[in-house]
Amino acid sequence: MKPKIIALGIIKALAIVAGVVLLFWILYKIKAIFLYIGIAAVISLIGRPVILFLKNKLKFNKTLAAFITLLKVIAVFAGLLWIFVPIIVEESQNISEIDFEGVKTDLNELNIQASDYLGVEQIDIIEAIKRTEYVRNFDTELVPSFIDIFFGNLGGAVVGFFSVMFISFFLLKDETMVVQTVTAFAREENELRFVKVFNKTKELLSRYFLGLTFQMLVLTVFYSVLLLFFDIKNVLAIAMICAFLNVVPYLGPIIGYVVMILVITSNNLGADFSSQLLPQLVYLSIGYAIVQLFDNLITQPVIFGKSVRSHPLEIFLSILIGGFIFGVVGMILAVPTYTVIKVVSKEFFSEYKIVKRLTQNL
């Protein structure tokens, strides 16, 4: 009898392990669906003020309000495509016509002039780039795979777009559906607390993503005005790219600054370094610094502080921790994740002093 019980126990344990492995395999295979749901959730959070206005102020029914809100999202997306696609086509044509030997000569000439003007030893730019760790460790297979993802998988992109729109519509239309899904994991005595956590999280994250969108719009305007002084083509597109990069905390503004420097430099190939290029780079640096100061001292405190009701030091530390653990993705998701943790902690662990202190503004 005892060997039979042991054998049944082993079989049961193996079945559990096999079930867990199968579950993770299925989750891995459908990971794209989680991405669709995540994007749809962000869209629904950004569109929440619009749908509330349509339902409460204009007395639209839920279906019509969700449909109009989604049309606005599609219109914005179509507007971005209308701006960027012609620019991408134009730049692709320009790149195909570039005389790379001439560009190399111009870069080396700029390098010689800069070295002489600054009084430093001449640096071979091409060789310096080749010696960097990122270039030496760069996997050339990444380029074909990157192109395949974005240009070779058009069918998948179309399916993804319509999937996101479909999910977004129902998230906007029927909020109770999500609430019912959340409370399905709660005990009956805790359902009300789960609903409170969900509603509070939804409110804070909606304000956060809306504020983030407003921040990108403000930066796009400032960057566009800054770049207009340098007689550059496609100013709006470059400004929007740099503003979008700003979503990555701390690292994004640096990358945006490098992008602008590269644009200015490429626009002045063959120009004299000391009399033409250097003054433009100085003016760009001053203007970019002013924009960043405005963003850091005014825009970001309003967005991060008031939208998620957290102290700037809390935000800084959460972003830093997210970056150390999960890299760039962790930095981007740090603030929303920290907000959810605070809301959950306030509802379920409010008896602890540190939780009371951190969540007193929620």
Short mmCIF file of C-alpha atoms in Angstrom, two decimals:
data_model
loop_
_atom_site.label_atom_id
_atom_site.label_comp_id
_atom_site.label_asym_id
_atom_site.label_seq_id
_atom_site.Cartn_x
_atom_site.Cartn_y
_atom_site.Cartn_z
CA MET A 1 0.00 0.00 0.00
CA LYS A 2 2.75 2.39 0.91
CA PRO A 3 4.65 2.04 -2.42
CA LYS A 4 1.35 2.69 -4.21
CA ILE A 5 0.81 5.93 -2.28
CA ILE A 6 4.38 7.03 -2.98
CA ALA A 7 3.95 6.25 -6.70
CA LEU A 8 0.69 8.25 -6.81
CA GLY A 9 2.43 11.14 -5.03
CA ILE A 10 5.28 11.11 -7.55
CA ILE A 11 2.82 11.01 -10.47
CA LYS A 12 0.85 13.88 -8.95
CA ALA A 13 4.01 15.95 -8.44
CA LEU A 14 5.14 15.28 -12.02
CA ALA A 15 1.70 16.23 -13.31
CA ILE A 16 1.85 19.53 -11.39
CA VAL A 17 5.35 20.29 -12.75
CA ALA A 18 4.22 19.40 -16.27
CA GLY A 19 1.16 21.63 -15.86
CA VAL A 20 3.26 24.58 -14.67
CA VAL A 21 5.74 24.11 -17.55
CA LEU A 22 2.84 23.91 -20.02
CA LEU A 23 1.29 27.06 -18.54
CA PHE A 24 4.54 29.04 -18.90
CA TRP A 25 5.00 27.71 -22.43
CA ILE A 26 1.50 28.88 -23.37
CA LEU A 27 2.10 32.28 -21.75
CA TYR A 28 5.36 32.60 -23.69
CA LYS A 29 3.62 31.76 -26.96
CA ILE A 30 0.87 34.33 -26.42
CA LYS A 31 3.16 37.07 -25.08
CA ALA A 32 2.11 39.33 -27.95
CA ILE A 33 -1.45 39.30 -26.59
CA PHE A 34 -0.22 40.72 -23.28
CA LEU A 35 1.51 43.47 -25.25
CA TYR A 36 -1.76 44.23 -27.07
CA ILE A 37 -3.65 44.33 -23.77
CA GLY A 38 -1.01 46.61 -22.23
CA ILE A 39 -1.13 49.09 -25.14
CA ALA A 40 -4.94 48.99 -25.11
CA ALA A 41 -4.94 49.67 -21.36
CA VAL A 42 -2.73 52.74 -21.86
CA ILE A 43 -5.02 53.98 -24.65
CA SER A 44 -8.07 53.49 -22.43
CA LEU A 45 -6.39 55.36 -19.57
CA ILE A 46 -5.44 58.28 -21.84
CA GLY A 47 -8.93 58.32 -23.36
CA ARG A 48 -10.70 58.09 -20.01
CA PRO A 49 -11.15 61.90 -19.55
CA VAL A 50 -12.59 62.12 -23.08
CA ILE A 51 -15.09 59.33 -22.55
CA LEU A 52 -16.13 60.73 -19.15
CA PHE A 53 -16.74 64.13 -20.77
CA LEU A 54 -18.81 62.57 -23.56
CA LYS A 55 -20.88 60.46 -21.15
CA ASN A 56 -21.33 62.92 -18.29
CA LYS A 57 -21.43 66.30 -20.05
CA LEU A 58 -22.82 65.47 -23.49
CA LYS A 59 -24.93 62.50 -22.29
CA PHE A 60 -23.65 60.09 -24.95
CA ASN A 61 -24.31 56.41 -24.35
CA LYS A 62 -21.33 54.17 -23.55
CA THR A 63 -21.03 52.64 -27.01
CA LEU A 64 -21.09 55.94 -28.90
CA ALA A 65 -18.71 57.61 -26.42
CA ALA A 66 -16.23 54.73 -26.73
CA PHE A 67 -16.51 54.76 -30.53
CA ILE A 68 -15.86 58.52 -30.79
CA THR A 69 -12.93 58.31 -28.33
CA LEU A 70 -11.39 55.49 -30.34
CA LEU A 71 -11.86 57.48 -33.56
CA LYS A 72 -9.88 60.31 -31.96
CA VAL A 73 -7.07 57.87 -31.11
CA ILE A 74 -7.05 56.51 -34.68
CA ALA A 75 -7.03 60.09 -36.04
CA VAL A 76 -3.96 60.91 -33.92
CA PHE A 77 -2.24 57.72 -35.08
CA ALA A 78 -3.10 58.49 -38.72
CA GLY A 79 -1.78 62.03 -38.25
CA LEU A 80 1.54 60.69 -36.99
CA LEU A 81 1.78 58.36 -39.98
CA TRP A 82 0.93 61.27 -42.28
CA ILE A 83 3.83 63.22 -40.78
CA PHE A 84 6.42 60.46 -40.59
CA VAL A 85 5.87 58.18 -43.60
CA PRO A 86 6.66 60.84 -46.27
CA ILE A 87 9.70 61.90 -44.25
CA ILE A 88 10.94 58.30 -43.97
CA VAL A 89 10.50 57.81 -47.74
CA GLU A 90 12.25 61.09 -48.48
CA GLU A 91 15.14 60.36 -46.13
CA SER A 92 15.51 56.85 -47.58
CA GLN A 93 15.88 58.37 -51.04
CA ASN A 94 18.37 60.91 -49.72
CA ILE A 95 20.42 58.19 -48.04
CA SER A 96 20.57 56.18 -51.26
CA GLU A 97 22.06 59.21 -53.01
CA ILE A 98 24.69 59.99 -50.37
CA ASP A 99 28.33 60.02 -51.42
CA PHE A 100 29.72 58.20 -48.37
CA GLU A 101 33.32 58.79 -49.39
CA GLY A 102 32.59 62.51 -49.49
CA VAL A 103 30.87 62.34 -46.09
CA LYS A 104 33.89 60.52 -44.66
CA THR A 105 36.19 63.22 -46.06
CA ASP A 106 33.99 65.97 -44.58
CA LEU A 107 33.90 64.28 -41.17
CA ASN A 108 37.67 63.88 -41.13
CA GLU A 109 38.05 67.53 -42.14
CA LEU A 110 35.72 68.61 -39.31
CA ASN A 111 37.69 66.39 -36.96
CA ILE A 112 40.99 68.04 -37.98
CA GLN A 113 39.52 71.54 -37.60
CA ALA A 114 37.97 70.71 -34.21
CA SER A 115 41.21 69.20 -32.94
CA ASP A 116 43.22 72.24 -34.05
CA TYR A 117 40.69 74.70 -32.62
CA LEU A 118 40.37 72.93 -29.25
CA GLY A 119 44.07 72.19 -29.00
CA VAL A 120 43.67 68.43 -28.54
CA GLU A 121 45.25 65.48 -30.22
CA GLN A 122 43.55 64.51 -33.47
CA ILE A 123 41.18 61.58 -33.11
CA ASP A 124 40.29 59.21 -35.92
CA ILE A 125 36.51 59.27 -35.57
CA ILE A 126 35.87 56.15 -37.63
CA GLU A 127 38.46 54.09 -35.76
CA ALA A 128 37.25 55.42 -32.41
CA ILE A 129 33.71 54.28 -33.21
CA LYS A 130 34.97 50.89 -34.35
CA ARG A 131 36.84 50.42 -31.06
CA THR A 132 33.81 51.11 -28.87
CA GLU A 133 32.40 48.19 -26.93
CA TYR A 134 28.94 48.54 -28.47
CA VAL A 135 30.27 48.27 -32.01
CA ARG A 136 32.65 45.41 -31.22
CA ASN A 137 29.88 43.42 -29.53
CA PHE A 138 27.19 44.34 -32.05
CA ASP A 139 25.40 41.36 -33.53
CA THR A 140 24.96 41.95 -37.26
CA GLU A 141 21.99 39.58 -37.26
CA LEU A 142 20.04 42.17 -35.25
CA VAL A 143 19.69 44.44 -38.28
CA PRO A 144 17.95 41.90 -40.54
CA SER A 145 15.72 40.77 -37.66
CA PHE A 146 14.87 44.39 -36.82
CA ILE A 147 13.94 45.09 -40.44
CA ASP A 148 11.94 41.86 -40.59
CA ILE A 149 9.93 42.82 -37.50
CA PHE A 150 9.01 46.29 -38.70
CA PHE A 151 8.84 45.91 -42.48
CA GLY A 152 8.67 42.22 -43.27
CA ASN A 153 5.79 41.38 -40.94
CA LEU A 154 3.16 43.78 -42.23
CA GLY A 155 0.39 41.24 -41.71
CA GLY A 156 1.31 40.87 -38.04
CA ALA A 157 1.38 44.65 -37.62
CA VAL A 158 -2.12 44.97 -39.11
CA VAL A 159 -3.43 42.19 -36.86
CA GLY A 160 -1.77 43.86 -33.87
CA PHE A 161 -3.28 47.25 -34.70
CA PHE A 162 -6.83 45.95 -35.05
CA SER A 163 -6.42 43.77 -31.94
CA VAL A 164 -5.35 46.80 -29.90
CA MET A 165 -8.24 48.88 -31.27
CA PHE A 166 -10.75 46.10 -30.56
CA ILE A 167 -9.55 45.59 -26.98
CA SER A 168 -9.37 49.35 -26.41
CA PHE A 169 -12.99 49.78 -27.54
CA PHE A 170 -14.31 47.34 -24.96
CA LEU A 171 -12.05 48.68 -22.20
CA LEU A 172 -13.44 52.15 -22.90
CA LYS A 173 -17.02 50.98 -23.28
CA ASP A 174 -17.37 48.57 -20.38
CA GLU A 175 -15.33 49.41 -17.29
CA THR A 176 -17.33 46.96 -15.19
CA MET A 177 -15.90 44.09 -17.25
CA VAL A 178 -12.40 44.82 -15.95
CA VAL A 179 -13.69 45.29 -12.40
CA GLN A 180 -15.45 41.94 -12.53
CA THR A 181 -12.26 40.30 -13.80
CA VAL A 182 -10.22 41.84 -10.98
CA THR A 183 -12.71 40.90 -8.25
CA ALA A 184 -12.85 37.32 -9.56
CA PHE A 185 -9.45 36.78 -7.86
CA ALA A 186 -10.62 38.20 -4.52
CA ARG A 187 -12.47 36.68 -1.62
CA GLU A 188 -16.00 37.94 -1.13
CA GLU A 189 -15.07 39.96 1.96
CA ASN A 190 -12.25 41.69 0.04
CA GLU A 191 -14.14 42.52 -3.18
CA LEU A 192 -14.90 46.09 -2.13
CA ARG A 193 -11.24 46.72 -1.30
CA PHE A 194 -10.17 45.34 -4.70
CA VAL A 195 -12.63 47.68 -6.42
CA LYS A 196 -11.27 50.65 -4.45
CA VAL A 197 -7.69 49.73 -5.42
CA PHE A 198 -8.68 49.34 -9.07
CA ASN A 199 -10.56 52.66 -9.25
CA LYS A 200 -7.80 54.59 -7.48
CA THR A 201 -5.08 53.04 -9.64
CA LYS A 202 -7.07 53.77 -12.79
CA GLU A 203 -7.54 57.40 -11.77
CA LEU A 204 -3.86 58.00 -10.96
CA LEU A 205 -2.50 56.18 -14.01
CA SER A 206 -4.97 57.95 -16.28
CA ARG A 207 -3.70 61.30 -15.00
CA TYR A 208 -0.10 60.12 -15.33
CA PHE A 209 -0.34 58.97 -18.97
CA LEU A 210 -2.37 62.03 -19.90
CA GLY A 211 0.28 64.22 -18.29
CA LEU A 212 3.02 62.28 -20.09
CA THR A 213 1.26 62.95 -23.41
CA PHE A 214 1.00 66.63 -22.54
CA GLN A 215 4.71 66.68 -21.65
CA MET A 216 5.62 65.25 -25.07
CA LEU A 217 3.46 67.87 -26.79
CA VAL A 218 5.12 70.68 -24.84
CA LEU A 219 8.61 69.35 -25.63
CA THR A 220 7.68 68.94 -29.30
CA VAL A 221 6.72 72.62 -29.47
CA PHE A 222 9.91 73.76 -27.68
CA TYR A 223 12.19 71.50 -29.74
CA SER A 224 10.52 72.65 -32.97
CA VAL A 225 11.07 76.30 -32.08
CA LEU A 226 14.69 75.55 -31.17
CA LEU A 227 15.42 73.68 -34.41
CA LEU A 228 13.78 76.36 -36.57
CA PHE A 229 16.79 78.59 -35.86
CA PHE A 230 19.12 76.16 -37.66
CA ASP A 231 17.44 75.89 -41.08
CA ILE A 232 16.83 72.14 -40.82
CA LYS A 233 14.34 70.13 -42.86
CA ASN A 234 11.64 68.05 -41.20
CA VAL A 235 11.85 70.03 -37.97
CA LEU A 236 8.54 68.72 -36.60
CA ALA A 237 9.46 65.07 -37.10
CA ILE A 238 12.86 65.46 -35.43
CA ALA A 239 11.26 67.38 -32.55
CA MET A 240 8.64 64.66 -32.07
CA ILE A 241 11.28 61.92 -32.07
CA CYS A 242 13.35 63.74 -29.43
CA ALA A 243 10.21 64.44 -27.36
CA PHE A 244 9.24 60.76 -27.55
CA LEU A 245 12.74 59.75 -26.43
CA ASN A 246 12.13 61.87 -23.34
CA VAL A 247 9.76 59.14 -22.13
CA VAL A 248 12.88 57.24 -21.03
CA PRO A 249 13.81 59.04 -17.78
CA TYR A 250 17.25 60.68 -17.60
CA LEU A 251 18.67 58.64 -20.52
CA GLY A 252 16.12 59.85 -23.09
CA PRO A 253 17.06 63.56 -22.96
CA ILE A 254 20.73 62.66 -23.48
CA ILE A 255 19.90 60.55 -26.54
CA GLY A 256 17.69 63.35 -27.87
CA TYR A 257 20.54 65.82 -27.46
CA VAL A 258 22.90 63.50 -29.37
CA VAL A 259 20.31 63.15 -32.15
CA MET A 260 20.07 66.94 -32.49
CA ILE A 261 23.86 67.29 -32.57
CA LEU A 262 24.08 64.66 -35.32
CA VAL A 263 21.36 66.43 -37.30
CA ILE A 264 23.12 69.80 -37.00
CA THR A 265 26.49 68.26 -37.90
CA SER A 266 25.12 66.40 -40.93
CA ASN A 267 23.46 69.62 -42.06
CA ASN A 268 26.83 71.43 -41.96
CA LEU A 269 29.18 68.95 -43.60
CA GLY A 270 31.90 70.87 -45.38
CA ALA A 271 31.37 73.97 -43.23
CA ASP A 272 34.15 75.63 -41.26
CA PHE A 273 34.19 74.27 -37.71
CA SER A 274 35.17 77.36 -35.71
CA SER A 275 33.11 79.96 -37.57
CA GLN A 276 30.02 77.97 -38.60
CA LEU A 277 29.51 74.60 -36.90
CA LEU A 278 30.80 75.37 -33.39
CA PRO A 279 28.57 78.44 -32.84
CA GLN A 280 25.51 76.44 -33.92
CA LEU A 281 26.38 73.61 -31.53
CA VAL A 282 26.83 76.12 -28.70
CA TYR A 283 23.47 77.76 -29.43
CA LEU A 284 21.85 74.34 -29.65
CA SER A 285 23.34 73.32 -26.29
CA ILE A 286 22.15 76.51 -24.58
CA GLY A 287 18.65 76.19 -26.05
CA TYR A 288 18.42 72.49 -25.20
CA ALA A 289 19.59 73.16 -21.64
CA ILE A 290 16.89 75.83 -21.20
CA VAL A 291 14.20 73.44 -22.47
CA GLN A 292 15.41 70.69 -20.13
CA LEU A 293 15.47 73.06 -17.16
CA PHE A 294 11.88 74.07 -17.90
CA ASP A 295 10.89 70.42 -18.24
CA ASN A 296 12.69 69.31 -15.06
CA LEU A 297 11.64 72.24 -12.86
CA ILE A 298 8.08 72.84 -14.09
CA THR A 299 6.63 70.18 -16.38
CA GLN A 300 7.85 67.01 -14.68
CA PRO A 301 7.02 68.01 -11.08
CA VAL A 302 3.47 68.77 -12.20
CA ILE A 303 3.15 65.45 -14.03
CA PHE A 304 4.96 63.13 -11.64
CA GLY A 305 4.10 64.91 -8.42
CA LYS A 306 0.46 65.88 -8.88
CA SER A 307 -0.64 63.07 -11.19
CA VAL A 308 0.62 60.16 -9.06
CA ARG A 309 0.90 62.15 -5.81
CA SER A 310 4.44 61.11 -5.01
CA HIS A 311 7.46 63.08 -3.82
CA PRO A 312 10.11 63.74 -6.51
CA LEU A 313 12.65 61.78 -4.44
CA GLU A 314 10.35 58.74 -4.44
CA ILE A 315 10.01 59.02 -8.21
CA PHE A 316 13.78 59.35 -8.67
CA LEU A 317 14.54 56.32 -6.51
CA SER A 318 11.84 54.17 -8.13
CA ILE A 319 13.18 55.01 -11.62
CA LEU A 320 16.75 54.32 -10.47
CA ILE A 321 15.78 50.94 -8.98
CA GLY A 322 13.76 50.02 -12.07
CA GLY A 323 16.72 50.90 -14.27
CA PHE A 324 19.19 48.83 -12.23
CA ILE A 325 16.92 45.77 -12.20
CA PHE A 326 15.21 45.81 -15.61
CA GLY A 327 17.17 48.34 -17.66
CA VAL A 328 15.45 50.88 -19.92
CA VAL A 329 12.09 49.08 -19.76
CA GLY A 330 12.26 49.20 -15.98
CA MET A 331 12.89 52.94 -16.05
CA ILE A 332 9.86 53.52 -18.28
CA LEU A 333 7.54 51.35 -16.18
CA ALA A 334 8.92 52.42 -12.80
CA VAL A 335 6.45 55.22 -12.05
CA PRO A 336 3.26 53.30 -13.02
CA THR A 337 4.47 50.22 -11.13
CA TYR A 338 5.38 52.23 -8.03
CA THR A 339 1.96 53.91 -8.15
CA VAL A 340 0.16 50.55 -8.22
CA ILE A 341 2.30 49.29 -5.32
CA LYS A 342 1.46 52.39 -3.26
CA VAL A 343 -2.28 52.08 -3.88
CA VAL A 344 -2.29 48.36 -2.99
CA SER A 345 -0.18 48.99 0.10
CA LYS A 346 -2.47 51.77 1.32
CA GLU A 347 -5.51 49.51 1.08
CA PHE A 348 -4.07 46.27 2.44
CA PHE A 349 -1.08 47.27 4.62
CA SER A 350 -2.13 50.62 6.05
CA GLU A 351 -1.39 49.46 9.61
CA TYR A 352 2.35 49.83 9.00
CA LYS A 353 3.87 53.22 9.82
CA ILE A 354 6.08 53.43 6.71
CA VAL A 355 3.08 52.68 4.48
CA LYS A 356 1.06 55.42 6.21
CA ARG A 357 3.90 57.87 5.66
CA LEU A 358 4.40 57.04 1.98
CA THR A 359 0.69 56.93 1.10
CA GLN A 360 -0.58 59.88 3.13
CA ASN A 361 -1.24 61.94 -0.04
CA LEU A 362 -3.22 59.22 -1.84
#
